[in-house]
Structures are given as structure tokens and as C-alpha cells.
Amino acid sequence: MKTDLTQLKLEGLATEDNLQGRLPNESEKKRGPYAVIECFEEIPCNPCVVSCRFNAIYPFENINDLPFVDFSECTGCAVCARVCPGLAIFIIDESMEGEKGTIMLPHEYLPLPEKGEQVMARGRDGSELFPATVTRIMKGGKGKTPLITLEVPKEHLQDVRSFSVISEEVTLLSSYEALELEEEAPVVCRCEGVDLDEIRDLIARGYKTVDEIKHRSRAGMGPCQGRSCRQVILNELARDAGVSLEEFEGGSFRPPATPVSMDILAKGSEEDAENI
Ligand code: SF4
Ligand code: SF4
């Protein structure tokens, strides 16, 4: 399903039009928890589809396809939300009696909140909505995003898309520091399944450029062509060399810098490829 992405690209916010087809109907909402996927960019990414053992996300014909949920099959198991690198999947449950439902939100800030803690629910644009209670915490693991469940009035389940802790002592960690705090070696290249220990081991064994590490480990050779892992590898190399990232000289990257389909390579341009 194609929607107009002009406003989304300008303001970074999904419109009503973009959200079409993303929600179940009223009877599907009553069945139990369901996944809402707010992923609108056609990027080479598919962990959500391949991780769903219920085949509840319509299969892709092309890795750049957009994911849509088959609500008749979705169980709300949250496996897809744990592996989505874009933090674009939310698990909503409004099947219970009463005025409140729950929303499970991907959350990468550390430290994680405690069960029972009051946090500030926020909307898609980050604006404050209301205080909400944390009812469940699923910690992060190897390559898995922590999921935090909030209790929210049912009428606002489609408004809440993030939260912040209400505390005077908030420690904002860079994503790099957060990687360091994970108990297991975090995954650096999700496309090829290469973790931080493997990258560090290669550096210790004398591989000192991005290209050398790429050829040895395949990190950066998957569908996203290094868009998510390259920065982490560069950080590791610069740190090993004892220089700042700006000063580090082992970061050249060979084309293609973005994924290119074989028909475009064969024909020379996207315009030509459309005419194949
Ligand atoms: S919540 Fe579970 S069943 Fe639903 S789409 Fe995600 S992985 Fe599939
Ligand atoms: S895993 Fe997340 S970012 Fe990737 S296609 Fe699925 S919803 Fe989009």
C-alpha cells in the first residue's frame, strides 16, 4: 500500500494517510494483543517478516517492501518488536474489560525504568501526554530491544508512542555507551549477524581498516550495506588506534554505498530498470 510521504519526510511525523492499513478493525482489536507497525520508508530491512513464526506480516516480494500486519494471524507475541532496528513496532492490547489497555514500547535508553514506576507518556512528536504506569519490563538481550509496557487509557493507545522517565537523575547514555552496558556481546551488523566481540577480536588480530574487517567478517556486506554497523566499527578502530574519529584514516568505504538492484546495474539507471 503506497501513501504520500511528502509531509512525513518534511516533518518526520506520520499523517493519518500514512497510518491507513496499520490498525486492526474493531472485532480484531477485541481478539487480543496486536502489532502496530509504523514503518513507512522503503528500506532494505526485513527482520520483522522473517522473525514472525505466525506469518502474520505479509511476505515481501522485495526486501524494500513495507511491512503490513495480517491481524487475523497476529498474536501480539512481540518477537518482531524485539528485533526491529527502527523501533517501529508497538504491541497494543485493548481486549481487556475496563477503560485501560496496554502498549508495549521499544526503549533503548538506560537505565530501564522499574515495574510500577510512573513515566511520562509521549506522542509521536515527543510531546508530553500524561503520566503512565510501567506494568512490565522485557530486558534487552543479544540483538534484542528492551520492551516496556505501559498502562494507558484505551482512548489514547493510538497516541502514545514513547515515554521518558520522571526523575531528577536521568543519565543520558550515547548509543555507544549503551552498547557497552549490555550483558552479552551486542550485535553490530544485524544483516550478517556479527557481534561486537567478533569485531574486537579481529582488531586485536591486526585487521585495522573498515574494509579489512568487512572482508573478514562480512560486517557491512548485507542488504543495508553497512548503514547501521559502519559507525560502530569506525568507533572501535579509532579507539584502538588511540585517535579521534575525525583523525582516523582507516575508514574508506567501497561502493556501492547504498543497495542497488541487479537490474539497475545491468541497465544503468532506475528509469531504465522500470522499463525492463
Ligand atoms: S507480534 Fe508476533 S505474531 Fe504479531 S506480527 Fe509480530 S511476531 Fe508476528
Ligand atoms: S524490521 Fe522494523 S524497520 Fe525493518 S522493515 Fe520491519 S518494521 Fe521496518
mmCIF file of N, CA, C and O and ligand atoms in Angstrom, residues 34-35 37 48 51-57 69 73-81 89 91, ligand 1:
data_model
loop_
_atom_site.group_PDB
_atom_site.id
_atom_site.type_symbol
_atom_site.label_atom_id
_atom_site.label_comp_id
_atom_site.label_asym_id
_atom_site.label_seq_id
_atom_site.Cartn_x
_atom_site.Cartn_y
_atom_site.Cartn_z
ATOM 1 N N TYR A 34 -2.076 -7.019 19.561
ATOM 2 C CA TYR A 34 -1.727 -6.975 18.137
ATOM 3 C C TYR A 34 -0.551 -6.016 17.913
ATOM 4 O O TYR A 34 -0.289 -5.138 18.735
ATOM 5 N N ALA A 35 0.139 -6.217 16.811
ATOM 6 C CA ALA A 35 1.294 -5.369 16.488
ATOM 7 C C ALA A 35 0.861 -4.218 15.579
ATOM 8 O O ALA A 35 0.116 -4.423 14.626
ATOM 9 N N ILE A 37 2.679 -1.583 13.177
ATOM 10 C CA ILE A 37 3.994 -1.314 12.575
ATOM 11 C C ILE A 37 3.960 0.042 11.886
ATOM 12 O O ILE A 37 3.232 0.236 10.913
ATOM 13 N N CYS A 48 11.482 -8.074 10.811
ATOM 14 C CA CYS A 48 10.113 -8.275 11.314
ATOM 15 C C CYS A 48 9.451 -9.445 10.594
ATOM 16 O O CYS A 48 8.851 -10.321 11.217
ATOM 17 N N SER A 51 11.136 -12.925 11.363
ATOM 18 C CA SER A 51 11.074 -13.380 12.757
ATOM 19 C C SER A 51 9.677 -13.849 13.156
ATOM 20 O O SER A 51 9.522 -14.514 14.175
ATOM 21 N N CYS A 52 8.666 -13.522 12.398
ATOM 22 C CA CYS A 52 7.288 -13.842 12.793
ATOM 23 C C CYS A 52 6.946 -15.284 12.427
ATOM 24 O O CYS A 52 6.747 -15.606 11.264
ATOM 25 N N ARG A 53 6.851 -16.141 13.446
ATOM 26 C CA ARG A 53 6.598 -17.552 13.149
ATOM 27 C C ARG A 53 5.129 -17.816 12.859
ATOM 28 O O ARG A 53 4.740 -18.934 12.529
ATOM 29 N N PHE A 54 4.288 -16.801 12.996
ATOM 30 C CA PHE A 54 2.872 -16.972 12.677
ATOM 31 C C PHE A 54 2.544 -16.476 11.262
ATOM 32 O O PHE A 54 1.387 -16.444 10.864
ATOM 33 N N ASN A 55 3.566 -16.065 10.541
ATOM 34 C CA ASN A 55 3.371 -15.489 9.202
ATOM 35 C C ASN A 55 2.314 -14.383 9.222
ATOM 36 O O ASN A 55 1.469 -14.293 8.340
ATOM 37 N N ALA A 56 2.367 -13.565 10.273
ATOM 38 C CA ALA A 56 1.354 -12.526 10.435
ATOM 39 C C ALA A 56 1.767 -11.199 9.814
ATOM 40 O O ALA A 56 1.036 -10.216 9.921
ATOM 41 N N ILE A 57 2.934 -11.172 9.191
ATOM 42 C CA ILE A 57 3.313 -9.984 8.413
ATOM 43 C C ILE A 57 3.371 -10.445 6.962
ATOM 44 O O ILE A 57 4.027 -11.454 6.648
ATOM 45 N N VAL A 69 0.655 -5.869 8.745
ATOM 46 C CA VAL A 69 0.259 -6.988 9.607
ATOM 47 C C VAL A 69 -1.045 -7.603 9.118
ATOM 48 O O VAL A 69 -1.988 -6.890 8.746
ATOM 49 N N GLU A 73 -3.958 -13.146 11.957
ATOM 50 C CA GLU A 73 -2.935 -14.115 12.377
ATOM 51 C C GLU A 73 -2.069 -13.620 13.535
ATOM 52 O O GLU A 73 -1.429 -14.410 14.217
ATOM 53 N N CYS A 74 -2.024 -12.308 13.750
ATOM 54 C CA CYS A 74 -1.106 -11.750 14.757
ATOM 55 C C CYS A 74 -1.556 -12.119 16.175
ATOM 56 O O CYS A 74 -2.715 -11.922 16.533
ATOM 57 N N THR A 75 -0.614 -12.605 16.979
ATOM 58 C CA THR A 75 -0.911 -12.978 18.370
ATOM 59 C C THR A 75 -0.398 -11.937 19.365
ATOM 60 O O THR A 75 -0.578 -12.098 20.565
ATOM 61 N N GLY A 76 0.311 -10.915 18.845
ATOM 62 C CA GLY A 76 0.891 -9.923 19.749
ATOM 63 C C GLY A 76 2.065 -10.464 20.543
ATOM 64 O O GLY A 76 2.375 -9.965 21.626
ATOM 65 N N CYS A 77 2.752 -11.471 20.006
ATOM 66 C CA CYS A 77 3.843 -12.130 20.751
ATOM 67 C C CYS A 77 5.045 -11.203 20.964
ATOM 68 O O CYS A 77 5.881 -11.460 21.812
ATOM 69 N N ALA A 78 5.169 -10.165 20.158
ATOM 70 C CA ALA A 78 6.207 -9.129 20.312
ATOM 71 C C ALA A 78 7.590 -9.529 19.808
ATOM 72 O O ALA A 78 8.535 -8.766 19.959
ATOM 73 N N VAL A 79 7.709 -10.686 19.206
ATOM 74 C CA VAL A 79 9.027 -11.085 18.686
ATOM 75 C C VAL A 79 9.511 -10.073 17.643
ATOM 76 O O VAL A 79 10.677 -9.674 17.641
ATOM 77 N N CYS A 80 8.613 -9.635 16.792
ATOM 78 C CA CYS A 80 9.009 -8.682 15.743
ATOM 79 C C CYS A 80 9.500 -7.363 16.345
ATOM 80 O O CYS A 80 10.466 -6.768 15.880
ATOM 81 N N ALA A 81 8.827 -6.919 17.429
ATOM 82 C CA ALA A 81 9.204 -5.641 18.049
ATOM 83 C C ALA A 81 10.591 -5.722 18.685
ATOM 84 O O ALA A 81 11.315 -4.734 18.748
ATOM 85 N N ILE A 89 7.840 -0.855 15.896
ATOM 86 C CA ILE A 89 6.735 -1.785 16.156
ATOM 87 C C ILE A 89 6.269 -1.660 17.604
ATOM 88 O O ILE A 89 7.084 -1.668 18.535
ATOM 89 N N ILE A 91 3.236 -3.041 20.468
ATOM 90 C CA ILE A 91 2.261 -4.103 20.723
ATOM 91 C C ILE A 91 1.163 -3.534 21.628
ATOM 92 O O ILE A 91 1.443 -3.103 22.757
HETATM 93 S S1 SF4 B 1 3.506 -9.598 17.263
HETATM 94 FE FE1 SF4 B 1 4.163 -11.741 16.904
HETATM 95 S S2 SF4 B 1 2.533 -12.595 15.639
HETATM 96 FE FE2 SF4 B 1 2.274 -10.353 15.561
HETATM 97 S S3 SF4 B 1 3.413 -9.728 13.737
HETATM 98 FE FE3 SF4 B 1 4.829 -9.565 15.461
HETATM 99 S S4 SF4 B 1 5.936 -11.547 15.508
HETATM 100 FE FE4 SF4 B 1 4.098 -11.818 14.236
#
